[in-house]
mmCIF file of C-alpha atoms in Angstrom:
data_model
loop_
_atom_site.group_PDB
_atom_site.id
_atom_site.type_symbol
_atom_site.label_atom_id
_atom_site.label_comp_id
_atom_site.label_asym_id
_atom_site.label_seq_id
_atom_site.Cartn_x
_atom_site.Cartn_y
_atom_site.Cartn_z
ATOM 1 C CA GLY A 101 7.953 -36.865 11.526
ATOM 2 C CA ARG A 102 5.768 -34.842 13.681
ATOM 3 C CA PRO A 103 6.397 -30.728 13.008
ATOM 4 C CA TRP A 104 8.229 -30.295 16.719
ATOM 5 C CA SER A 105 10.496 -32.822 16.092
ATOM 6 C CA ASN A 106 12.616 -31.160 13.631
ATOM 7 C CA PRO A 107 14.465 -28.458 15.619
ATOM 8 C CA GLU A 108 16.227 -27.577 12.434
ATOM 9 C CA ALA A 109 13.545 -26.684 10.406
ATOM 10 C CA GLN A 110 13.711 -22.816 10.015
ATOM 11 C CA GLU A 111 9.709 -22.537 10.214
ATOM 12 C CA ASP A 112 9.125 -25.017 12.665
ATOM 13 C CA PRO A 113 6.438 -23.522 14.520
ATOM 14 C CA ALA A 114 7.397 -24.762 17.922
ATOM 15 C CA HIS A 115 10.393 -22.385 17.414
ATOM 16 C CA LEU A 116 7.736 -19.302 16.796
ATOM 17 C CA SER A 117 7.477 -16.905 19.710
ATOM 18 C CA LYS A 118 4.097 -17.037 21.366
ATOM 19 C CA SER A 119 2.957 -13.423 20.155
ATOM 20 C CA ARG A 120 4.411 -15.028 16.542
ATOM 21 C CA LEU A 121 2.253 -17.694 16.624
ATOM 22 C CA ARG A 122 -0.554 -15.190 17.666
ATOM 23 C CA SER A 123 0.148 -13.275 14.522
ATOM 24 C CA ASP A 124 0.155 -16.147 12.484
ATOM 25 C CA LEU A 125 -3.185 -17.092 13.967
ATOM 26 C CA VAL A 126 -4.823 -13.707 13.600
ATOM 27 C CA SER A 127 -3.148 -13.495 10.032
ATOM 28 C CA HIS A 128 -5.120 -17.000 9.338
ATOM 29 C CA ASN A 129 -8.464 -15.989 10.825
ATOM 30 C CA VAL A 130 -8.390 -18.539 13.337
ATOM 31 C CA GLU A 131 -9.991 -17.373 16.603
ATOM 32 C CA LEU A 132 -6.958 -16.592 19.453
ATOM 33 C CA PRO A 133 -7.525 -18.975 22.581
ATOM 34 C CA PRO A 134 -7.791 -16.802 26.393
ATOM 35 C CA ALA A 135 -5.089 -14.648 26.639
ATOM 36 C CA GLY A 136 -3.461 -16.422 29.402
ATOM 37 C CA SER A 137 -3.154 -19.653 27.364
ATOM 38 C CA LYS A 138 0.137 -22.027 27.090
ATOM 39 C CA LYS A 139 2.380 -21.850 23.924
ATOM 40 C CA GLU A 140 0.947 -25.326 23.610
ATOM 41 C CA VAL A 141 -2.248 -24.127 22.711
ATOM 42 C CA TYR A 142 -1.042 -21.649 20.040
ATOM 43 C CA LEU A 143 1.169 -23.998 18.874
ATOM 44 C CA LYS A 144 -1.818 -26.800 18.290
ATOM 45 C CA LEU A 145 -4.084 -24.154 16.749
ATOM 46 C CA HIS A 146 -1.131 -23.148 14.343
ATOM 47 C CA LEU A 147 -0.503 -26.871 13.192
ATOM 48 C CA GLU A 148 -4.405 -27.405 12.837
ATOM 49 C CA HIS A 149 -5.023 -24.031 10.751
ATOM 50 C CA VAL A 150 -2.261 -22.411 9.607
ATOM 51 C CA ASP A 151 0.077 -25.075 8.627
ATOM 52 C CA GLN A 152 -2.543 -27.441 6.894
ATOM 53 C CA GLY A 153 -2.117 -26.657 3.355
ATOM 54 C CA ASN A 154 1.800 -27.838 3.387
ATOM 55 C CA ALA A 155 1.515 -30.463 6.505
ATOM 56 C CA ALA A 156 2.685 -33.043 4.507
ATOM 57 C CA GLY A 157 5.804 -31.691 3.817
ATOM 58 C CA PHE A 158 7.597 -30.792 7.112
ATOM 59 C CA SER A 159 9.259 -34.230 6.730
ATOM 60 C CA SER A 160 11.761 -32.309 4.824
ATOM 61 C CA ASP A 161 14.202 -29.806 5.988
ATOM 62 C CA GLU A 162 13.783 -28.206 2.365
ATOM 63 C CA ASP A 163 10.118 -27.547 2.748
ATOM 64 C CA ASP A 164 10.514 -25.093 5.029
ATOM 65 C CA GLN A 165 10.227 -22.118 2.825
ATOM 66 C CA VAL A 166 7.047 -23.404 1.492
ATOM 67 C CA LEU A 167 4.681 -21.671 3.226
ATOM 68 C CA TYR A 168 6.578 -18.271 3.318
ATOM 69 C CA ALA A 169 7.737 -17.799 -0.285
ATOM 70 C CA PRO A 170 11.498 -16.544 -0.225
ATOM 71 C CA GLY A 171 12.216 -12.912 -0.219
ATOM 72 C CA GLY A 172 12.568 -12.260 -4.104
ATOM 73 C CA ASP A 173 9.175 -13.864 -4.867
ATOM 74 C CA ARG A 174 7.662 -12.161 -2.059
ATOM 75 C CA VAL A 175 8.893 -8.007 -3.266
ATOM 76 C CA ASP A 176 7.183 -9.108 -6.697
ATOM 77 C CA THR A 177 4.063 -9.434 -5.460
ATOM 78 C CA LYS A 178 1.511 -6.417 -4.776
ATOM 79 C CA ILE A 179 1.783 -5.527 -1.062
ATOM 80 C CA PRO A 180 3.278 -8.666 0.782
ATOM 81 C CA ASP A 181 1.516 -9.338 4.362
ATOM 82 C CA PRO A 182 4.586 -8.467 6.776
ATOM 83 C CA THR A 183 2.676 -10.261 9.538
ATOM 84 C CA ALA A 184 3.537 -13.883 6.847
ATOM 85 C CA LEU A 185 6.951 -13.047 6.760
ATOM 86 C CA SER A 186 9.051 -15.018 8.523
ATOM 87 C CA ASP A 187 11.558 -13.140 10.382
ATOM 88 C CA LYS A 188 14.922 -13.780 8.228
ATOM 89 C CA ASP A 189 12.569 -12.833 4.963
ATOM 90 C CA LEU A 190 11.364 -9.563 7.102
ATOM 91 C CA LYS A 191 14.531 -8.806 7.635
ATOM 92 C CA ASP A 192 15.524 -9.321 4.040
ATOM 93 C CA LEU A 193 13.172 -7.436 3.050
ATOM 94 C CA LEU A 194 13.589 -4.569 5.128
ATOM 95 C CA LEU A 195 17.188 -4.207 3.626
ATOM 96 C CA LYS A 196 15.824 -4.170 0.469
ATOM 97 C CA TYR A 197 14.129 -0.818 1.231
ATOM 98 C CA GLY A 198 17.813 0.044 3.079
ATOM 99 C CA VAL A 199 16.232 -0.404 6.350
ATOM 100 C CA LYS A 200 19.250 -2.191 8.640
ATOM 101 C CA ALA A 201 17.048 -4.467 11.184
ATOM 102 C CA GLY A 202 18.642 -5.236 14.065
ATOM 103 C CA PRO A 203 17.264 -8.614 15.721
ATOM 104 C CA ILE A 204 13.961 -9.652 15.270
ATOM 105 C CA VAL A 205 12.362 -11.378 17.989
ATOM 106 C CA ALA A 206 9.303 -11.540 20.170
ATOM 107 C CA SER A 207 9.070 -7.782 21.009
ATOM 108 C CA THR A 208 11.077 -5.900 18.281
ATOM 109 C CA ARG A 209 8.830 -7.891 15.626
ATOM 110 C CA ALA A 210 5.780 -5.869 15.721
ATOM 111 C CA VAL A 211 7.881 -2.615 15.503
ATOM 112 C CA TYR A 212 9.506 -3.891 11.798
ATOM 113 C CA GLU A 213 6.223 -5.196 10.565
ATOM 114 C CA LYS A 214 4.945 -1.668 11.414
ATOM 115 C CA LYS A 215 7.771 -0.095 9.566
ATOM 116 C CA LEU A 216 7.767 -2.529 6.300
ATOM 117 C CA ARG A 217 4.030 -1.891 5.989
ATOM 118 C CA LYS A 218 4.838 1.507 6.171
ATOM 119 C CA LEU A 219 7.745 1.413 3.699
ATOM 120 C CA LEU A 220 5.530 -0.986 1.461
ATOM 121 C CA GLN A 221 2.497 1.999 1.674
ATOM 122 C CA SER A 222 4.838 4.794 1.103
ATOM 123 C CA ASP A 223 6.392 2.831 -2.165
ATOM 124 C CA GLY A 224 2.958 1.779 -3.457
ATOM 125 C CA ASN A 225 2.539 5.405 -4.159
ATOM 126 C CA GLU A 226 5.893 5.941 -5.963
ATOM 127 C CA GLY A 227 6.996 4.213 -8.852
ATOM 128 C CA LEU A 228 5.957 0.946 -10.189
ATOM 129 C CA ASN A 229 9.046 -0.861 -10.406
ATOM 130 C CA GLU A 230 10.348 0.688 -6.843
ATOM 131 C CA ALA A 231 10.358 -2.921 -6.253
ATOM 132 C CA GLU A 232 12.044 -4.614 -9.014
ATOM 133 C CA THR A 233 15.056 -2.265 -8.701
ATOM 134 C CA ALA A 234 14.960 -2.520 -4.942
ATOM 135 C CA VAL A 235 15.452 -5.942 -5.424
ATOM 136 C CA LEU A 236 18.693 -5.113 -7.963
ATOM 137 C CA TYR A 237 20.348 -2.627 -5.877
ATOM 138 C CA SER A 238 20.491 -3.572 -2.251
ATOM 139 C CA ASP A 239 20.874 0.075 -1.295
ATOM 140 C CA SER A 240 17.383 1.941 -2.533
ATOM 141 C CA ASP A 241 18.038 4.518 -0.884
ATOM 142 C CA GLU A 242 20.111 6.401 -3.637
ATOM 143 C CA GLU A 243 17.532 4.600 -5.921
ATOM 144 C CA GLY A 244 14.838 6.754 -4.381
ATOM 145 C CA GLU A 245 16.686 9.651 -4.209
ATOM 146 C CA GLU A 246 17.103 9.194 -7.907
ATOM 147 C CA ASN A 247 13.828 8.617 -8.649
ATOM 148 C CA GLY A 248 12.798 11.587 -6.487
ATOM 149 C CA ASP A 249 15.434 13.865 -8.473
ATOM 150 C CA LEU A 250 13.989 12.691 -11.536
ATOM 151 C CA GLU A 251 10.385 13.392 -10.663
ATOM 152 C CA ASP A 252 11.458 16.625 -9.401
ATOM 153 C CA GLU A 253 12.657 17.600 -13.007
ATOM 154 C CA LYS A 254 9.427 16.595 -14.740
ATOM 155 C CA GLU A 255 7.575 18.402 -12.263
ATOM 156 C CA SER A 256 9.772 21.702 -12.720
ATOM 157 C CA GLU A 257 9.310 21.039 -16.425
ATOM 158 C CA GLU A 258 5.475 21.075 -15.880
ATOM 159 C CA GLU A 259 5.895 23.581 -14.062
ATOM 160 C CA LYS A 260 8.105 25.915 -16.557
ATOM 161 C CA GLU A 261 5.449 24.904 -19.295
ATOM 162 C CA ARG A 262 2.284 26.161 -17.133
ATOM 163 C CA ILE A 263 4.073 29.192 -15.831
ATOM 164 C CA ASN A 264 4.581 29.952 -19.528
ATOM 165 C CA GLU A 265 0.945 29.176 -20.563
ATOM 166 C CA ALA A 266 0.119 32.046 -17.879
ATOM 167 C CA LEU A 267 2.143 34.684 -18.631
ATOM 168 C CA GLU A 268 1.017 34.143 -22.469
ATOM 169 C CA LEU A 269 -2.777 34.389 -21.260
ATOM 170 C CA ASN A 270 -1.633 37.218 -19.176
ATOM 171 C CA GLN A 271 -0.277 38.750 -21.792
ATOM 172 C CA LYS A 272 -3.100 38.760 -24.345
ATOM 173 C CA GLN A 273 -5.125 40.203 -21.642
ATOM 174 C CA CYS A 274 -3.046 42.956 -20.629
ATOM 175 C CA ASN A 275 -2.682 43.609 -24.486
ATOM 176 C CA GLU A 276 -5.897 43.706 -24.791
ATOM 177 C CA HIS A 277 -6.194 45.757 -21.565
ATOM 178 C CA LEU A 278 -4.110 48.298 -22.273
ATOM 179 C CA GLN A 279 -4.454 49.130 -25.473
ATOM 180 C CA GLU A 280 -7.835 51.690 -24.996
ATOM 181 C CA PRO A 281 -6.453 53.463 -22.012
ATOM 182 C CA VAL A 282 -2.978 54.118 -23.509
ATOM 183 C CA LYS A 283 -4.648 55.578 -26.736
ATOM 184 C CA ASN A 284 -6.752 58.092 -24.819
ATOM 185 C CA ILE A 285 -3.797 59.265 -23.217
ATOM 186 C CA LEU A 286 -1.542 59.712 -26.164
ATOM 187 C CA LYS A 287 -4.607 61.600 -27.934
ATOM 188 C CA ASP A 288 -4.853 63.790 -24.645
ATOM 189 C CA LEU A 289 -1.232 64.238 -24.963
ATOM 190 C CA ILE A 290 -0.581 64.578 -28.456
ATOM 191 C CA PRO A 291 -3.777 65.187 -30.534
ATOM 192 C CA GLU A 292 -2.230 65.587 -33.616
ATOM 193 C CA ALA A 293 -0.416 61.843 -32.755
ATOM 194 C CA LYS A 294 -1.415 59.037 -35.154
ATOM 195 C CA THR A 295 -2.010 55.990 -33.276
ATOM 196 C CA THR A 296 -0.910 53.158 -33.881
ATOM 197 C CA PRO A 297 -3.442 49.924 -34.892
ATOM 198 C CA THR A 298 -2.259 47.719 -33.011
ATOM 199 C CA GLY A 299 -1.008 49.717 -30.412
ATOM 200 C CA ILE A 300 1.667 47.370 -29.151
ATOM 201 C CA TYR A 301 4.299 49.952 -28.709
ATOM 202 C CA VAL A 302 2.627 52.595 -26.623
ATOM 203 C CA THR A 303 2.763 51.815 -23.094
ATOM 204 C CA PRO A 304 1.874 53.922 -20.294
ATOM 205 C CA ARG A 305 5.324 54.870 -19.292
ATOM 206 C CA ARG A 306 6.581 56.659 -22.513
ATOM 207 C CA PRO A 307 4.724 59.773 -21.709
ATOM 208 C CA ILE A 308 6.513 60.118 -18.292
ATOM 209 C CA LYS A 309 9.618 59.518 -19.209
ATOM 210 C CA GLY A 310 9.477 62.548 -21.832
ATOM 211 C CA ALA A 311 9.905 61.101 -24.970
ATOM 212 C CA ALA A 312 6.827 61.904 -26.291
ATOM 213 C CA GLN A 313 7.400 60.982 -29.903
ATOM 214 C CA ARG A 314 8.806 57.561 -29.530
ATOM 215 C CA PRO A 315 5.332 56.056 -29.359
ATOM 216 C CA ILE A 316 5.444 57.057 -33.453
ATOM 217 C CA LEU A 317 8.909 56.813 -34.252
ATOM 218 C CA TYR A 318 8.607 52.931 -32.978
ATOM 219 C CA GLY A 319 5.068 52.399 -34.584
ATOM 220 C CA TYR A 320 5.795 50.746 -37.358
ATOM 221 C CA PRO A 321 2.276 48.520 -37.479
ATOM 222 C CA ASP A 322 2.988 44.705 -37.869
ATOM 223 C CA THR A 323 6.339 44.651 -37.112
ATOM 224 C CA PRO A 324 7.843 41.445 -35.680
ATOM 225 C CA VAL A 325 8.479 42.192 -32.045
ATOM 226 C CA SER A 326 12.358 40.896 -31.050
ATOM 227 C CA PRO A 327 12.730 38.929 -28.228
ATOM 228 C CA THR A 328 14.380 41.498 -26.038
ATOM 229 C CA THR A 329 10.871 44.076 -26.898
ATOM 230 C CA LEU A 330 8.689 41.036 -25.456
ATOM 231 C CA GLU A 331 11.439 40.935 -22.076
ATOM 232 C CA ARG A 332 11.114 44.545 -21.697
ATOM 233 C CA ARG A 333 7.329 44.364 -22.191
ATOM 234 C CA ASP A 334 7.219 41.646 -19.752
ATOM 235 C CA VAL A 335 8.858 43.603 -16.953
ATOM 236 C CA GLU A 336 6.841 47.006 -17.752
ATOM 237 C CA ARG A 337 3.781 44.985 -17.178
ATOM 238 C CA ARG A 338 4.871 44.088 -13.574
ATOM 239 C CA LEU A 339 5.932 47.277 -12.943
ATOM 240 C CA VAL A 340 3.138 49.660 -11.402
ATOM 241 C CA PRO A 341 0.167 50.544 -13.052
ATOM 242 C CA ILE A 342 0.062 54.434 -14.113
ATOM 243 C CA TYR A 343 -3.591 55.087 -12.125
ATOM 244 C CA VAL A 344 -1.591 53.244 -8.929
ATOM 245 C CA GLN A 345 1.080 55.696 -9.525
ATOM 246 C CA ILE A 346 -1.550 58.474 -9.957
ATOM 247 C CA LEU A 347 -3.315 57.473 -6.655
ATOM 248 C CA VAL A 348 0.153 57.033 -4.087
ATOM 249 C CA PHE A 349 0.846 60.516 -5.729
ATOM 250 C CA PHE A 350 -2.087 61.940 -4.356
ATOM 251 C CA ILE A 351 -2.417 60.593 -1.244
ATOM 252 C CA VAL A 352 1.054 61.767 -0.969
ATOM 253 C CA LEU A 353 0.314 65.243 -1.695
ATOM 254 C CA TYR A 354 -2.620 64.590 0.844
ATOM 255 C CA ILE A 355 -0.649 63.532 3.647
ATOM 256 C CA LEU A 356 1.906 66.191 3.129
ATOM 257 C CA TYR A 357 -0.901 68.889 3.231
ATOM 258 C CA PHE A 358 -2.365 67.241 6.073
ATOM 259 C CA ILE A 359 0.972 67.544 8.107
ATOM 260 C CA SER A 360 1.323 71.144 6.869
ATOM 261 C CA ILE A 361 -2.224 72.596 8.088
ATOM 262 C CA ASN A 362 -1.397 70.879 11.566
ATOM 263 C CA VAL A 363 2.283 71.958 12.524
ATOM 264 C CA MET B 102 15.373 21.196 21.540
ATOM 265 C CA SER B 103 13.531 21.752 24.124
ATOM 266 C CA THR B 104 15.012 21.592 27.508
ATOM 267 C CA THR B 105 15.541 18.548 29.531
ATOM 268 C CA SER B 106 13.519 18.102 32.396
ATOM 269 C CA GLN B 107 14.525 16.886 36.292
ATOM 270 C CA LYS B 108 13.935 13.550 35.999
ATOM 271 C CA HIS B 109 15.976 13.054 32.550
ATOM 272 C CA ARG B 110 19.111 14.489 33.914
ATOM 273 C CA ASP B 111 18.652 12.325 37.029
ATOM 274 C CA PHE B 112 18.588 9.447 34.815
ATOM 275 C CA VAL B 113 21.159 10.633 32.110
ATOM 276 C CA ALA B 114 23.376 11.495 35.232
ATOM 277 C CA GLU B 115 24.403 7.852 36.729
ATOM 278 C CA PRO B 116 24.272 4.124 35.877
ATOM 279 C CA MET B 117 20.582 3.099 35.773
ATOM 280 C CA GLY B 118 21.160 0.313 38.312
ATOM 281 C CA ASP B 119 17.842 -1.795 38.939
ATOM 282 C CA LYS B 120 16.133 1.355 38.663
ATOM 283 C CA PRO B 121 12.138 1.179 37.807
ATOM 284 C CA VAL B 122 10.547 1.441 34.138
ATOM 285 C CA THR B 123 8.935 4.624 36.183
ATOM 286 C CA ALA B 124 12.473 6.523 36.921
ATOM 287 C CA LEU B 125 12.424 6.849 32.882
ATOM 288 C CA SER B 126 11.838 10.310 31.871
ATOM 289 C CA GLY B 127 8.296 10.327 29.843
ATOM 290 C CA ILE B 128 7.472 7.479 31.569
ATOM 291 C CA GLY B 129 5.064 8.241 34.523
ATOM 292 C CA GLU B 130 2.842 5.513 36.763
ATOM 293 C CA THR B 131 0.082 4.798 34.048
ATOM 294 C CA LEU B 132 2.722 4.340 31.587
ATOM 295 C CA GLY B 133 4.852 2.574 33.935
ATOM 296 C CA LYS B 134 1.696 -0.102 35.156
ATOM 297 C CA LYS B 135 1.184 -0.528 31.437
ATOM 298 C CA LEU B 136 4.641 -1.446 30.649
ATOM 299 C CA GLU B 137 5.050 -3.761 33.707
ATOM 300 C CA ASP B 138 1.913 -5.838 32.615
ATOM 301 C CA GLN B 139 4.182 -6.663 29.641
ATOM 302 C CA GLY B 140 7.245 -7.467 31.570
ATOM 303 C CA PHE B 141 9.325 -4.453 31.084
ATOM 304 C CA ASP B 142 9.501 -3.786 34.804
ATOM 305 C CA LYS B 143 12.906 -2.094 35.125
ATOM 306 C CA ALA B 144 14.256 0.778 32.961
ATOM 307 C CA SER B 145 17.161 -1.265 31.836
ATOM 308 C CA VAL B 146 14.473 -4.139 30.462
ATOM 309 C CA VAL B 147 13.440 -0.831 28.389
ATOM 310 C CA LEU B 148 16.772 -0.357 27.483
ATOM 311 C CA GLY B 149 17.083 -3.821 26.004
ATOM 312 C CA GLN B 150 14.333 -2.992 23.640
ATOM 313 C CA PHE B 151 15.907 0.250 22.986
ATOM 314 C CA LEU B 152 19.017 -1.732 21.810
ATOM 315 C CA LEU B 153 17.079 -4.349 20.176
ATOM 316 C CA LEU B 154 15.932 -1.721 18.061
ATOM 317 C CA LYS B 155 19.967 -0.689 17.565
ATOM 318 C CA LYS B 156 19.398 2.757 19.431
ATOM 319 C CA ASP B 157 16.639 4.285 16.471
ATOM 320 C CA THR B 158 14.653 6.338 18.469
ATOM 321 C CA GLU B 159 12.474 6.787 15.975
ATOM 322 C CA MET B 160 11.639 2.897 15.649
ATOM 323 C CA PHE B 161 11.800 2.799 19.538
ATOM 324 C CA THR B 162 9.095 5.856 20.065
ATOM 325 C CA ASP B 163 6.879 3.703 17.855
ATOM 326 C CA TRP B 164 7.497 1.245 19.793
ATOM 327 C CA LEU B 165 6.809 2.782 23.091
ATOM 328 C CA LYS B 166 3.472 4.244 21.783
ATOM 329 C CA ASP B 167 2.059 1.294 20.634
ATOM 330 C CA ALA B 168 3.190 -0.494 23.930
ATOM 331 C CA SER B 169 2.089 1.549 26.606
ATOM 332 C CA GLY B 170 0.207 4.107 24.980
ATOM 333 C CA ALA B 171 2.348 6.643 25.521
ATOM 334 C CA ASN B 172 1.883 9.958 23.683
ATOM 335 C CA SER B 173 4.784 11.356 21.379
ATOM 336 C CA ARG B 174 5.748 13.612 23.198
ATOM 337 C CA GLN B 175 6.219 11.105 26.255
ATOM 338 C CA ALA B 176 7.848 8.398 23.991
ATOM 339 C CA GLY B 177 10.622 11.075 22.776
ATOM 340 C CA SER B 178 11.494 11.799 25.952
ATOM 341 C CA CYS B 179 12.030 8.657 26.702
ATOM 342 C CA ALA B 180 14.124 7.442 23.972
ATOM 343 C CA GLN B 181 15.990 10.618 24.296
ATOM 344 C CA CYS B 182 16.847 9.579 27.655
ATOM 345 C CA LEU B 183 17.981 6.470 26.722
ATOM 346 C CA LYS B 184 19.919 7.383 24.195
ATOM 347 C CA GLU B 185 21.694 10.230 26.293
ATOM 348 C CA TRP B 186 22.313 7.125 28.790
ATOM 349 C CA CYS B 187 23.804 5.049 26.281
ATOM 350 C CA ASP B 188 26.362 7.922 24.774
ATOM 351 C CA ALA B 189 27.226 8.041 28.531
ATOM 352 C CA PHE B 190 27.156 4.840 29.582
ATOM 353 C CA LEU B 191 27.607 2.202 27.028
#
């Protein structure tokens, strides 16, 4: 029979809202009738253009899912067009994304379509099988969080590696940078002292601490460095360089002098 | 949270009855006209839409922005005022 003689059919165009018919027409690139047109006009256009493909199937109730594939199949497709979904499918799909949709009626449909589109878009950027897991677990909120945690872990690991690399590079550069001036300072302080070939154990801070003999004491060339030494060196590297200390000292001296002559 | 407007307090203070849409905070003459054109002539009709969206202020804000061309502040203000009205009278 004719489609509108079948009130039971879920996808019966006669039971769709006017705006729904209109959005269907738009999604099928059908030219819309003038704004004030009655629902019948939309319905006719809908039947002519949108339902052409499966017009024959409308005699049976079971075929009403032909035009709109069931939710499960929809999820597997790359990005389903929310406007092409039935109200029920739209609701199911939203539920799979953890959104408990209210009644989908003419005035709310557009809002939910937009919401779904947003969800689909944000989902497309994340994992590929999010949709699959969403099918298996209706509570996709937790799933998303878990995924997020995993990604976070991955990211933090990557970051650690990056930091380590950066540290190593920094260390090398600092070693190269420190060797020469340190040697010079040492030579100035203790001219007869033997300088180590590597210069590794000589740091700018030792002479200041008054342990003038230490560099020589610990000056075994090519000794493998213990982890604690490495750590200590790392810490020392972050301390203020000696020339900055001297500079600050002179600045303070100058300020004190300035104050003293002004009082 | 920003302070609420006089309009907001007036609306939340009593049952909405047959108040026009423009009684809603954030909805002025222009937005009210646009809403009326779409059939939302009373504040209660807008409340109906708010309830259909399950009192979800975010979704309601989205809808109001689309439907009336309200900006985020106006839509947020309207959603807030409907939510508080619901808390008080529903």
